[in-house]
Amino acid sequence: MASNKLRIYLKAYDYTLLDESAKRIAEAAKKSGATVAGPMPLPTKIRKYTVLRSVHINKDSREQFEMRVHRRMIELVNSTDKAISSLTSVHLPAGVGIEIKQV
């Protein structure tokens, strides 16, 4: 028995673009007749970097930076071919990564 459940993972540095994109995808899937669960927020991955301010002297003087990768997941239950084709027509802004997995 083939499963017709899709999970869509979204990643972005800017959470406002990410939420807007997730809303667009969920609306397109609902219009095509699929049952939508989400968008569910996943844990934010934080990468921290520590850099010396001056290379050869003052090791105690450091500067810290961080990158935050925000993630969301949308699950489509009872997805059809029409739902999948409607997802391909959704235009996402630059900076939003998408990954689709069949469960």
PDB file of C-alpha atoms in Angstrom:
ATOM      1  CA  MET A   1       0.000   0.000   0.000  1.00  0.00           C
ATOM      2  CA  ALA A   2       1.533   3.292  -1.095  1.00  0.00           C
ATOM      3  CA  SER A   3       1.563   6.144   1.368  1.00  0.00           C
ATOM      4  CA  ASN A   4       0.260   9.484   0.160  1.00  0.00           C
ATOM      5  CA  LYS A   5       1.640  11.578   2.992  1.00  0.00           C
ATOM      6  CA  LEU A   6       4.100  14.355   2.176  1.00  0.00           C
ATOM      7  CA  ARG A   7       6.301  16.341   4.538  1.00  0.00           C
ATOM      8  CA  ILE A   8       7.567  19.713   3.403  1.00  0.00           C
ATOM      9  CA  TYR A   9      10.543  21.165   5.269  1.00  0.00           C
ATOM     10  CA  LEU A  10      11.330  24.870   4.925  1.00  0.00           C
ATOM     11  CA  LYS A  11      14.524  26.651   6.045  1.00  0.00           C
ATOM     12  CA  ALA A  12      15.446  30.330   6.084  1.00  0.00           C
ATOM     13  CA  TYR A  13      17.520  32.889   7.950  1.00  0.00           C
ATOM     14  CA  ASP A  14      14.603  35.346   8.081  1.00  0.00           C
ATOM     15  CA  TYR A  15      11.580  34.041   9.981  1.00  0.00           C
ATOM     16  CA  THR A  16       9.130  36.505   8.398  1.00  0.00           C
ATOM     17  CA  LEU A  17       9.879  35.215   4.881  1.00  0.00           C
ATOM     18  CA  LEU A  18       9.633  31.681   6.207  1.00  0.00           C
ATOM     19  CA  ASP A  19       6.216  32.185   7.805  1.00  0.00           C
ATOM     20  CA  GLU A  20       4.895  33.908   4.681  1.00  0.00           C
ATOM     21  CA  SER A  21       6.130  31.056   2.462  1.00  0.00           C
ATOM     22  CA  ALA A  22       4.658  28.419   4.773  1.00  0.00           C
ATOM     23  CA  LYS A  23       1.297  30.192   4.668  1.00  0.00           C
ATOM     24  CA  ARG A  24       1.363  30.267   0.840  1.00  0.00           C
ATOM     25  CA  ILE A  25       2.165  26.559   0.608  1.00  0.00           C
ATOM     26  CA  ALA A  26      -0.552  25.615   3.116  1.00  0.00           C
ATOM     27  CA  GLU A  27      -3.173  27.682   1.262  1.00  0.00           C
ATOM     28  CA  ALA A  28      -2.223  26.145  -2.103  1.00  0.00           C
ATOM     29  CA  ALA A  29      -2.455  22.634  -0.653  1.00  0.00           C
ATOM     30  CA  LYS A  30      -5.842  23.309   0.968  1.00  0.00           C
ATOM     31  CA  LYS A  31      -7.243  24.636  -2.322  1.00  0.00           C
ATOM     32  CA  SER A  32      -6.173  21.455  -4.104  1.00  0.00           C
ATOM     33  CA  GLY A  33      -8.018  19.259  -1.600  1.00  0.00           C
ATOM     34  CA  ALA A  34      -5.214  17.884   0.581  1.00  0.00           C
ATOM     35  CA  THR A  35      -5.497  17.789   4.360  1.00  0.00           C
ATOM     36  CA  VAL A  36      -2.848  20.106   5.849  1.00  0.00           C
ATOM     37  CA  ALA A  37      -1.202  19.792   9.258  1.00  0.00           C
ATOM     38  CA  GLY A  38       0.975  22.752  10.118  1.00  0.00           C
ATOM     39  CA  PRO A  39       3.043  24.780   9.595  1.00  0.00           C
ATOM     40  CA  MET A  40       4.773  23.406  12.675  1.00  0.00           C
ATOM     41  CA  PRO A  41       7.844  25.240  13.984  1.00  0.00           C
ATOM     42  CA  LEU A  42      10.932  23.093  14.387  1.00  0.00           C
ATOM     43  CA  PRO A  43      13.841  24.025  16.669  1.00  0.00           C
ATOM     44  CA  THR A  44      15.978  26.916  15.461  1.00  0.00           C
ATOM     45  CA  LYS A  45      19.574  25.945  14.803  1.00  0.00           C
ATOM     46  CA  ILE A  46      22.025  28.500  16.153  1.00  0.00           C
ATOM     47  CA  ARG A  47      25.639  28.492  14.994  1.00  0.00           C
ATOM     48  CA  LYS A  48      27.934  30.681  17.100  1.00  0.00           C
ATOM     49  CA  TYR A  49      31.345  31.932  16.020  1.00  0.00           C
ATOM     50  CA  THR A  50      33.964  33.586  18.223  1.00  0.00           C
ATOM     51  CA  VAL A  51      36.607  35.739  16.515  1.00  0.00           C
ATOM     52  CA  LEU A  52      39.668  37.475  17.934  1.00  0.00           C
ATOM     53  CA  ARG A  53      39.418  41.236  17.418  1.00  0.00           C
ATOM     54  CA  SER A  54      43.155  41.743  17.028  1.00  0.00           C
ATOM     55  CA  VAL A  55      45.109  38.781  15.780  1.00  0.00           C
ATOM     56  CA  HIS A  56      48.493  38.970  17.523  1.00  0.00           C
ATOM     57  CA  ILE A  57      47.678  40.808  20.774  1.00  0.00           C
ATOM     58  CA  ASN A  58      44.830  41.013  23.300  1.00  0.00           C
ATOM     59  CA  LYS A  59      43.585  37.443  23.251  1.00  0.00           C
ATOM     60  CA  ASP A  60      40.984  38.430  25.839  1.00  0.00           C
ATOM     61  CA  SER A  61      39.320  40.810  23.377  1.00  0.00           C
ATOM     62  CA  ARG A  62      36.924  38.713  21.315  1.00  0.00           C
ATOM     63  CA  GLU A  63      33.819  39.256  19.249  1.00  0.00           C
ATOM     64  CA  GLN A  64      30.937  36.792  18.912  1.00  0.00           C
ATOM     65  CA  PHE A  65      28.577  36.278  15.978  1.00  0.00           C
ATOM     66  CA  GLU A  66      25.675  33.915  15.433  1.00  0.00           C
ATOM     67  CA  MET A  67      23.633  32.587  12.535  1.00  0.00           C
ATOM     68  CA  ARG A  68      20.086  31.424  13.152  1.00  0.00           C
ATOM     69  CA  VAL A  69      18.425  28.953  10.786  1.00  0.00           C
ATOM     70  CA  HIS A  70      14.660  28.926  11.325  1.00  0.00           C
ATOM     71  CA  ARG A  71      12.751  25.826  10.210  1.00  0.00           C
ATOM     72  CA  ARG A  72       9.104  24.882   9.627  1.00  0.00           C
ATOM     73  CA  MET A  73       7.389  21.636   8.644  1.00  0.00           C
ATOM     74  CA  ILE A  74       4.104  21.202   6.789  1.00  0.00           C
ATOM     75  CA  GLU A  75       2.509  17.779   6.494  1.00  0.00           C
ATOM     76  CA  LEU A  76       0.081  16.934   3.711  1.00  0.00           C
ATOM     77  CA  VAL A  77      -2.206  13.971   4.310  1.00  0.00           C
ATOM     78  CA  ASN A  78      -4.266  12.497   1.455  1.00  0.00           C
ATOM     79  CA  SER A  79      -2.224  14.391  -1.119  1.00  0.00           C
ATOM     80  CA  THR A  80      -3.159  13.886  -4.737  1.00  0.00           C
ATOM     81  CA  ASP A  81      -1.416  14.622  -8.025  1.00  0.00           C
ATOM     82  CA  LYS A  82      -3.333  17.894  -8.161  1.00  0.00           C
ATOM     83  CA  ALA A  83      -1.891  18.908  -4.773  1.00  0.00           C
ATOM     84  CA  ILE A  84       1.657  18.131  -5.878  1.00  0.00           C
ATOM     85  CA  SER A  85       1.271  20.083  -9.113  1.00  0.00           C
ATOM     86  CA  SER A  86      -0.154  23.060  -7.222  1.00  0.00           C
ATOM     87  CA  LEU A  87       2.903  23.028  -4.955  1.00  0.00           C
ATOM     88  CA  THR A  88       5.228  23.337  -7.927  1.00  0.00           C
ATOM     89  CA  SER A  89       3.405  26.473  -9.082  1.00  0.00           C
ATOM     90  CA  VAL A  90       3.910  28.305  -5.756  1.00  0.00           C
ATOM     91  CA  HIS A  91       6.604  30.977  -6.076  1.00  0.00           C
ATOM     92  CA  LEU A  92       8.836  31.205  -3.013  1.00  0.00           C
ATOM     93  CA  PRO A  93      11.056  34.210  -2.288  1.00  0.00           C
ATOM     94  CA  ALA A  94      14.827  33.934  -2.537  1.00  0.00           C
ATOM     95  CA  GLY A  95      16.370  32.783   0.710  1.00  0.00           C
ATOM     96  CA  VAL A  96      13.838  30.061   1.505  1.00  0.00           C
ATOM     97  CA  GLY A  97      14.995  26.470   1.099  1.00  0.00           C
ATOM     98  CA  ILE A  98      12.448  23.716   0.529  1.00  0.00           C
ATOM     99  CA  GLU A  99      12.710  19.945   0.837  1.00  0.00           C
ATOM    100  CA  ILE A 100       9.837  17.546   0.110  1.00  0.00           C
ATOM    101  CA  LYS A 101       9.823  13.995   1.480  1.00  0.00           C
ATOM    102  CA  GLN A 102       7.280  11.227   1.046  1.00  0.00           C
ATOM    103  CA  VAL A 103       6.563   9.353   4.274  1.00  0.00           C
TER     104      VAL A 103
END
